[in-house]
mmCIF file of C-alpha atoms in Angstrom:
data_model
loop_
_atom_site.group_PDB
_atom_site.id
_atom_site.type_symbol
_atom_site.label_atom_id
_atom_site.label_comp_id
_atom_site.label_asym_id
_atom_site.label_seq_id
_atom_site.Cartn_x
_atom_site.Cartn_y
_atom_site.Cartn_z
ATOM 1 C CA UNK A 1 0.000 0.000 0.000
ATOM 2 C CA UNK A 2 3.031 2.731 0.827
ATOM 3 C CA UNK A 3 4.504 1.715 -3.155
ATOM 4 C CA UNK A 4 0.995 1.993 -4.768
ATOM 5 C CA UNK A 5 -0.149 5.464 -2.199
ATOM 6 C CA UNK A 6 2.725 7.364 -1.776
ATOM 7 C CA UNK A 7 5.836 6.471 -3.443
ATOM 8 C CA UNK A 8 4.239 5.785 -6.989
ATOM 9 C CA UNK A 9 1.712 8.827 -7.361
ATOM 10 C CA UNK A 10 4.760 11.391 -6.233
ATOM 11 C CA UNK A 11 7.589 9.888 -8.897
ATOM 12 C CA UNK A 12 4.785 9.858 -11.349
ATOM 13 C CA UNK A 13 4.232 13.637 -10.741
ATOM 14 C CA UNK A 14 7.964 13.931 -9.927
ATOM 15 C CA UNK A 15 8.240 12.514 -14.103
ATOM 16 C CA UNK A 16 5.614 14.539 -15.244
ATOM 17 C CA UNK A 17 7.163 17.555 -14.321
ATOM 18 C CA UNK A 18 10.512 16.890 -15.601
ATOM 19 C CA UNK A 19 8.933 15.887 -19.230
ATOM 20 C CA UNK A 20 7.026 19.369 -19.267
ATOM 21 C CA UNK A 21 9.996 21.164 -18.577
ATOM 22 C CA UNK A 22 11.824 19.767 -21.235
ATOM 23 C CA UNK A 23 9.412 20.176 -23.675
ATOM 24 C CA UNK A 24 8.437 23.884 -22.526
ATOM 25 C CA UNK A 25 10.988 25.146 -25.516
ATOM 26 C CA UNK A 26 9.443 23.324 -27.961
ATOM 27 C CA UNK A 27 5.655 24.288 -27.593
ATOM 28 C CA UNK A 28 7.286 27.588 -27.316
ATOM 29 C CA UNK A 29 8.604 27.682 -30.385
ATOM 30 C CA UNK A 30 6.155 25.669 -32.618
ATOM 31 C CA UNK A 31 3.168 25.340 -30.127
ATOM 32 C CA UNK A 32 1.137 22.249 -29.420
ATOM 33 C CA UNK A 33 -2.410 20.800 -30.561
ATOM 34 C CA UNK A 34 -4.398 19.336 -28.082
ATOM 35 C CA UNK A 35 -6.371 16.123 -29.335
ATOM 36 C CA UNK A 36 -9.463 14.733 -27.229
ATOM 37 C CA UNK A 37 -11.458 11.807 -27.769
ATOM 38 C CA UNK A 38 -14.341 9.394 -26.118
ATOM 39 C CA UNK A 39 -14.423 5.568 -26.016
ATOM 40 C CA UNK A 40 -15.334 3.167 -23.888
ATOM 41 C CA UNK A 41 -13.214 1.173 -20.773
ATOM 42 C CA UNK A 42 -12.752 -2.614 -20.260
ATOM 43 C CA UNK A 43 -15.418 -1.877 -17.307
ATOM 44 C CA UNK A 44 -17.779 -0.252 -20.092
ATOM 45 C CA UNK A 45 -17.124 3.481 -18.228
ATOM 46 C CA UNK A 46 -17.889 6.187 -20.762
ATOM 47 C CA UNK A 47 -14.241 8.027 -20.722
ATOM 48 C CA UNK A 48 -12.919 11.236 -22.379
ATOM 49 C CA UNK A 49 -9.324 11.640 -22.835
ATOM 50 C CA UNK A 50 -7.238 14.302 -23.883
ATOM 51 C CA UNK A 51 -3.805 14.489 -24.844
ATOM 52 C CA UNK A 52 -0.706 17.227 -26.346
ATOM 53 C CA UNK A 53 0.681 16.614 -29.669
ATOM 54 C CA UNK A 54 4.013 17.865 -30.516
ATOM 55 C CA UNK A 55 6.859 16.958 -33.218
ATOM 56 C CA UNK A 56 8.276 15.093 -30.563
ATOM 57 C CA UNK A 57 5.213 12.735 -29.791
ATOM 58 C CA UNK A 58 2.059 13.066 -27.878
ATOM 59 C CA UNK A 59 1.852 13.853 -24.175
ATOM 60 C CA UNK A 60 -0.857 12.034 -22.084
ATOM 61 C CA UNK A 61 -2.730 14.752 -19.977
ATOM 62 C CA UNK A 62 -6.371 13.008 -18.430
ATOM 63 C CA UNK A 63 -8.876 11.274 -18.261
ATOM 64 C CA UNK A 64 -12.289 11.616 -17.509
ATOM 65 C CA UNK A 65 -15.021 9.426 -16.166
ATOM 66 C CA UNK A 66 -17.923 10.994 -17.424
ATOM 67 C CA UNK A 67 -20.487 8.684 -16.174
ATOM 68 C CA UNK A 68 -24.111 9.993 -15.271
ATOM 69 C CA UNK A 69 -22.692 13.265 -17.429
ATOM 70 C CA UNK A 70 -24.784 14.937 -20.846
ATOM 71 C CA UNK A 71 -21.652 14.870 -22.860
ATOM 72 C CA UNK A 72 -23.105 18.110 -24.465
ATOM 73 C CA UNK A 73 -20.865 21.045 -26.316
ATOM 74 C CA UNK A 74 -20.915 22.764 -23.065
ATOM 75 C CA UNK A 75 -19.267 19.598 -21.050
ATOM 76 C CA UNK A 76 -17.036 19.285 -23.633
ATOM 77 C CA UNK A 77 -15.637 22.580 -24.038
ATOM 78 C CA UNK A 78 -15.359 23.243 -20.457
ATOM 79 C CA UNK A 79 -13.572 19.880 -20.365
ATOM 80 C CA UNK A 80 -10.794 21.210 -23.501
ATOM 81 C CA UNK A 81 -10.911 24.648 -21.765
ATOM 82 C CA UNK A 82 -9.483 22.949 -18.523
ATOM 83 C CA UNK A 83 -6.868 21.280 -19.958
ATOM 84 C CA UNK A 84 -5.657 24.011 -22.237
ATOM 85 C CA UNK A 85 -5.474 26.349 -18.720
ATOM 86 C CA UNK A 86 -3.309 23.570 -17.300
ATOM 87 C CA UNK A 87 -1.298 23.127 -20.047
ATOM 88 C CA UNK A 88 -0.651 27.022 -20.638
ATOM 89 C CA UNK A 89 -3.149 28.975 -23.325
ATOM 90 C CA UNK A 90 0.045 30.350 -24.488
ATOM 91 C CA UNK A 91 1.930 27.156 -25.725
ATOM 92 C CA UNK A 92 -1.674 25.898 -27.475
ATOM 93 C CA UNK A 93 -2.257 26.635 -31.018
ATOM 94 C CA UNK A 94 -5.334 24.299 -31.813
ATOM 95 C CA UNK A 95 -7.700 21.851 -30.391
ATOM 96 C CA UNK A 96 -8.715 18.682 -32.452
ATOM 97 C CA UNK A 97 -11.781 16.509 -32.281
ATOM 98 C CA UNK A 98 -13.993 14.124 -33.683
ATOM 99 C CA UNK A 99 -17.156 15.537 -35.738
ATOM 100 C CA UNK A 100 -19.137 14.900 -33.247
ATOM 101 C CA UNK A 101 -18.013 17.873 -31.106
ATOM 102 C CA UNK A 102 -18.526 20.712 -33.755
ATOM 103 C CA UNK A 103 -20.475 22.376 -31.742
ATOM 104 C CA UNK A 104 -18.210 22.771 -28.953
ATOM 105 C CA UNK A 105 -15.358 24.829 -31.187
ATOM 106 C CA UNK A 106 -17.526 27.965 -30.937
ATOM 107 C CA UNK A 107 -17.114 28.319 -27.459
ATOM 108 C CA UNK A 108 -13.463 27.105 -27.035
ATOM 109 C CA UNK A 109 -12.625 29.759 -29.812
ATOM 110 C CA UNK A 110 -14.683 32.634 -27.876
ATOM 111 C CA UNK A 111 -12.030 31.764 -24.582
ATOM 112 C CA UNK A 112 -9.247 31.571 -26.614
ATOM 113 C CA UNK A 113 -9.266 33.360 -30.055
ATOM 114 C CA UNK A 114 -5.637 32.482 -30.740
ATOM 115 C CA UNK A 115 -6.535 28.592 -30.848
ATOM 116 C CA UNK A 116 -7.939 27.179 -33.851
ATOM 117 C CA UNK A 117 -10.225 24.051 -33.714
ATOM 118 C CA UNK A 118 -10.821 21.324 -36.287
ATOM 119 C CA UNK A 119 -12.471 18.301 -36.723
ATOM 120 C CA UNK A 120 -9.823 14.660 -36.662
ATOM 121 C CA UNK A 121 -8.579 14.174 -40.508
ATOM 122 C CA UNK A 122 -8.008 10.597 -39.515
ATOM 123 C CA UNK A 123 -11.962 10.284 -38.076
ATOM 124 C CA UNK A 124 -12.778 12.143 -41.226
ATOM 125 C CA UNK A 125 -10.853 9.556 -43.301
ATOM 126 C CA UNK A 126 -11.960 6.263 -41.473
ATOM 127 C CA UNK A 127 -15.737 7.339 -41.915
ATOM 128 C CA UNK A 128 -15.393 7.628 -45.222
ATOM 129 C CA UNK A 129 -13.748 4.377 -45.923
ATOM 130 C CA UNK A 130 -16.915 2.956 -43.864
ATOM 131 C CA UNK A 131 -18.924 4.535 -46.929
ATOM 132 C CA UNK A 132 -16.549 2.718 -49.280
ATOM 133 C CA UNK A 133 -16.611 -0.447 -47.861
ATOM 134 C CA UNK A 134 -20.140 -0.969 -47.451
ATOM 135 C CA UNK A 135 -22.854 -1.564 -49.468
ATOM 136 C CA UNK A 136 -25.402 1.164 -48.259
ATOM 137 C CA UNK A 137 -27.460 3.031 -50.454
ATOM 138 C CA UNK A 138 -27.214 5.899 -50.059
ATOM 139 C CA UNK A 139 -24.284 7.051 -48.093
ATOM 140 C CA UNK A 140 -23.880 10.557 -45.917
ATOM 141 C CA UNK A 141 -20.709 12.012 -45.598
ATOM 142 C CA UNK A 142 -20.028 14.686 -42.363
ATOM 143 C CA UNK A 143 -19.716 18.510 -44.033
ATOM 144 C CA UNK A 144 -21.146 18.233 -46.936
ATOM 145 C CA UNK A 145 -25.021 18.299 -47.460
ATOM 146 C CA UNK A 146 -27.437 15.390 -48.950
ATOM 147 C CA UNK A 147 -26.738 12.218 -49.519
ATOM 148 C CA UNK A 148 -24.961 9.976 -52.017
ATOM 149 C CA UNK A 149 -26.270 6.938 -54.092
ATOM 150 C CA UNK A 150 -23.395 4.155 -53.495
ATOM 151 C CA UNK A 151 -24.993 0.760 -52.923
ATOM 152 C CA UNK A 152 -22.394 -1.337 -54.336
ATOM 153 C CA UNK A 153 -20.944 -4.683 -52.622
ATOM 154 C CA UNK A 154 -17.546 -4.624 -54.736
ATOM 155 C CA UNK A 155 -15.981 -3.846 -51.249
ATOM 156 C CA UNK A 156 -17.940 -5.428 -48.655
ATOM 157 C CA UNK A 157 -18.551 -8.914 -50.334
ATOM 158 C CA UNK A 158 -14.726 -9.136 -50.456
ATOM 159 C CA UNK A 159 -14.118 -7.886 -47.149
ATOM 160 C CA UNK A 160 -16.973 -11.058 -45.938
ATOM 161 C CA UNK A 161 -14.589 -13.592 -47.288
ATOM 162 C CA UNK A 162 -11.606 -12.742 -46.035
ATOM 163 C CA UNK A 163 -13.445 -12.036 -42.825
ATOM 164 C CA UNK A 164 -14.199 -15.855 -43.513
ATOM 165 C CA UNK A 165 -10.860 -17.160 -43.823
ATOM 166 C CA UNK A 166 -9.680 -15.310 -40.715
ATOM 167 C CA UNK A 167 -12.086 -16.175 -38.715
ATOM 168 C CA UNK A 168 -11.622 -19.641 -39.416
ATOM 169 C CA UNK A 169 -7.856 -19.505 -38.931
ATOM 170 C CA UNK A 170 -8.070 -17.677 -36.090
ATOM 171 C CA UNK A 171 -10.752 -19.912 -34.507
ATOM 172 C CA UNK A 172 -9.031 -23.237 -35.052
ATOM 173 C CA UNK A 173 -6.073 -24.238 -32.748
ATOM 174 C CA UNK A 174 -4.551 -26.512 -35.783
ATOM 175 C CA UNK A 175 -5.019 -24.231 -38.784
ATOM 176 C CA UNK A 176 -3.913 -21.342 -36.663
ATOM 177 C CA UNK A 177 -0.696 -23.338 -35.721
ATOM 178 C CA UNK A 178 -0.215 -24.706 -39.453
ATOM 179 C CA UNK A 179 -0.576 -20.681 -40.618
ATOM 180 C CA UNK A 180 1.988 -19.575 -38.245
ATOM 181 C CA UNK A 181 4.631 -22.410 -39.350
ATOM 182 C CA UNK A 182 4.408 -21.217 -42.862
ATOM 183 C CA UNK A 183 4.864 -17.330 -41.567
ATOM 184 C CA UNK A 184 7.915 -18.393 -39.917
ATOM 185 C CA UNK A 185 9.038 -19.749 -43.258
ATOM 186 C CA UNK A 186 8.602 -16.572 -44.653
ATOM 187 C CA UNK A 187 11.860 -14.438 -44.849
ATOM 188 C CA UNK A 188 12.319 -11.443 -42.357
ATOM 189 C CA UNK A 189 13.190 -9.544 -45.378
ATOM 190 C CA UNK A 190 9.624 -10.104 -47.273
ATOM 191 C CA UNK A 191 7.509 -9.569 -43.994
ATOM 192 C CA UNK A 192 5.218 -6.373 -43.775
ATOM 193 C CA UNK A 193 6.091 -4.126 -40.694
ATOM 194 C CA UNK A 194 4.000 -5.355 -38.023
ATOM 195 C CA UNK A 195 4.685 -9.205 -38.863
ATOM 196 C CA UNK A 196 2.122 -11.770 -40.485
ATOM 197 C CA UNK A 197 -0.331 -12.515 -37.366
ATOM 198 C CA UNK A 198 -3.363 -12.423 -38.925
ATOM 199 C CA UNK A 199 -5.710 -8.779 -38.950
ATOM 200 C CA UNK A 200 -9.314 -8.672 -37.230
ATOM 201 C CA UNK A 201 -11.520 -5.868 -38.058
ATOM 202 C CA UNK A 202 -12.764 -4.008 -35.260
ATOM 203 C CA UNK A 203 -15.410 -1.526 -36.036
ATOM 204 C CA UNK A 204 -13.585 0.928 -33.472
ATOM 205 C CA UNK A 205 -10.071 0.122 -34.983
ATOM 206 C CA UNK A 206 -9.267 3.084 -38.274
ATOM 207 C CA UNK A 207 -9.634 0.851 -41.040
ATOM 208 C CA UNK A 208 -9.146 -2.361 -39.554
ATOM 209 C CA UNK A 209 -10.981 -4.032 -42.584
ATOM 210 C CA UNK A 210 -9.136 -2.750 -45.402
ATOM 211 C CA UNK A 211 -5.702 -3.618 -43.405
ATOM 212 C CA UNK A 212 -7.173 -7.208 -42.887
ATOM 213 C CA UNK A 213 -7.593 -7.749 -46.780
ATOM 214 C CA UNK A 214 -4.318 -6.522 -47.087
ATOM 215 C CA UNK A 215 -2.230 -8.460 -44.831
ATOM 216 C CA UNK A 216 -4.054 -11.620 -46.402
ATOM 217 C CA UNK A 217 -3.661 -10.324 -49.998
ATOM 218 C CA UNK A 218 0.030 -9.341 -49.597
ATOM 219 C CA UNK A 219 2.711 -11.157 -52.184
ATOM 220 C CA UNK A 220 4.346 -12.380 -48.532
ATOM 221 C CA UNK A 221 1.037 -13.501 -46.884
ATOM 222 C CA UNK A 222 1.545 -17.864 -46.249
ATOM 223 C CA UNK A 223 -1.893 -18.345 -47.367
ATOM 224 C CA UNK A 224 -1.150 -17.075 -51.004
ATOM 225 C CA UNK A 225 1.324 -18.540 -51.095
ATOM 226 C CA UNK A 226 0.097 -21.881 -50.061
ATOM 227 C CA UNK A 227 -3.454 -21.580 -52.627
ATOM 228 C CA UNK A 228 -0.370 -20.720 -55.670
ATOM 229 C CA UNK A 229 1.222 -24.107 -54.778
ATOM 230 C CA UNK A 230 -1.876 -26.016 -54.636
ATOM 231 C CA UNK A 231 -3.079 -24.537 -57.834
ATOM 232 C CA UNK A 232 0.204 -25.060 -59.531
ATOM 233 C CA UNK A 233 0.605 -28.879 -57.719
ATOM 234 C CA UNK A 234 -1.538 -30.046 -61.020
ATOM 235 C CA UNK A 235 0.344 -28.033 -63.768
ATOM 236 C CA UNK A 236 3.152 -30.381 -64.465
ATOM 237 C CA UNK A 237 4.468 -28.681 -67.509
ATOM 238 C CA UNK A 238 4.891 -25.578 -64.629
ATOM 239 C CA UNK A 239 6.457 -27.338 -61.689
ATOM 240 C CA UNK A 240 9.263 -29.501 -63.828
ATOM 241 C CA UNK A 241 11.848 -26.866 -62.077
ATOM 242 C CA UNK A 242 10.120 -26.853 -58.169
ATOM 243 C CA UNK A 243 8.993 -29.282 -55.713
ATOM 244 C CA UNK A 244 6.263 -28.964 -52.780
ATOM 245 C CA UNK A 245 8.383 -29.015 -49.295
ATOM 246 C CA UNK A 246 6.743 -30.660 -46.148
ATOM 247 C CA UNK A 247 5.042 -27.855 -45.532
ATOM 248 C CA UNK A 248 3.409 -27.182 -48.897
ATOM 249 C CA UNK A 249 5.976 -24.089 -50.022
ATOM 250 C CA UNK A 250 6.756 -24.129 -53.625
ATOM 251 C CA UNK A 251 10.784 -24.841 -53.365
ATOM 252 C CA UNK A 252 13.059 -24.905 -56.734
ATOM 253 C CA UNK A 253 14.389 -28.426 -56.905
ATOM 254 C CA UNK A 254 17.891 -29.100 -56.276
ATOM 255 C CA UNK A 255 20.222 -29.739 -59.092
ATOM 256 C CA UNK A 256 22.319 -32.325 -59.178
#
């Protein structure tokens, strides 16, 4: 209880202190954009975070339980507000958001006129990919008026089968194991950053789906690489110069 109560909470203020002094100079100099957003905890607590963005990475600065609260443009500006006063007005230059909180800019803009606000590019981005990848008809997109006739499954019929695949990979303690011993066969070289473990979609994860298809579709992905062999295994006039290996990889034979 004395390492969790006392010695704990005063080196983490003891760190924060130091970091903000370092990095006084450099909101000085180029300022720093304060980014907020809501989600949802493990214990399903309705939280709203906020943190400082500068060209030398972000800086946590809180969280807030906002159970029981009306998240409205008022609670949310007072909650920005707050945070730029601790932070120092001075070193802030703009405050960024999801669309949802449009309405709050007005009022953060009327305490400080020197700070501009502006709805998340990547939000902005991600929603529209939804619009993309699904087969709605029509679609809405945030800041601009009416609506869009889209409709077409091109996108989401594909992104069902993969989701098929990997969910049946994923699921299944022997093709999961079999996947993995044809990633390791894969070369470190050839491997996308972030390795070859399987991708699955969350609808809270910024285009999850499309970077699911693409791990799978990649020229290094095992399973490719394994359907290529096993439509080649029958094309003898193709495979005089390879062989299959133990593990199904398409290997050039060894000359003699």
């Amino acid at each position: 209880m004395h390492m969790t109560e006392k010695i704990l909470p005063k080196l983490d203020d003891s760190l924060t202190e130091k970091i903000k002094k370092k990095l006084q100079g450099v909101s000085a100099s180029c300022g720093a954009v304060l980014v907020s957003d809501g989600w949802t905890s493990v214990s399903n607590r309705p939280i709203i975070n906020a943190l400082a963005a500068l060209p030398l990475g972000l800086i946590f600065m809180a969280a807030l339980d906002t159970s029981g609260s009306t998240k409205d443009a008022r609670y949310t500006a007072d909650f920005m507000i707050e945070q730029i006063k601790d932070y120092g007005s001075d070193s802030v230059v703009g405050v960024c958001m999801d669309g949802a909180c449009t309405s709050s800019f007005p009022l953060i803009e009327r305490d400080f006129p020197h700070i501009f606000t502006y709805i998340c590019p990547t939000h902005s981005l991600d929603n529209y990919m939804k619009n993309v990848c699904s087969d709605k008809d029509p679609v809405r997109m945030k800041g601009i008026e009416g609506e869009f006739p889209w409709g077409e499954g091109l996108f989401s019929v594909a992104i069902d089968k993969v989701w098929e695949v990997v969910k049946f990979i994923i699921y299944h303690q022997k093709a999961l194991a079999r996947y993995r011993e044809l990633a390791e066969m894969v070369p470190r070289e050839e491997r996308p950053r972030g390795g070859l473990e399987l991708v699955r979609y969350c609808d809270t994860r910024f285009a999850s789906k499309i970077l699911m298809i693409d791990l799978l579709g990649s020229s290094s992905s095992p399973i490719r690489s394994r359907v290529v062999v096993l439509a080649l295994c029958g094309m003898e006039h193709v495979m005089r110069g390879y062989a299959c290996d133990s593990l199904g990889m398409l290997r050039p034979r060894s000359r003699v």
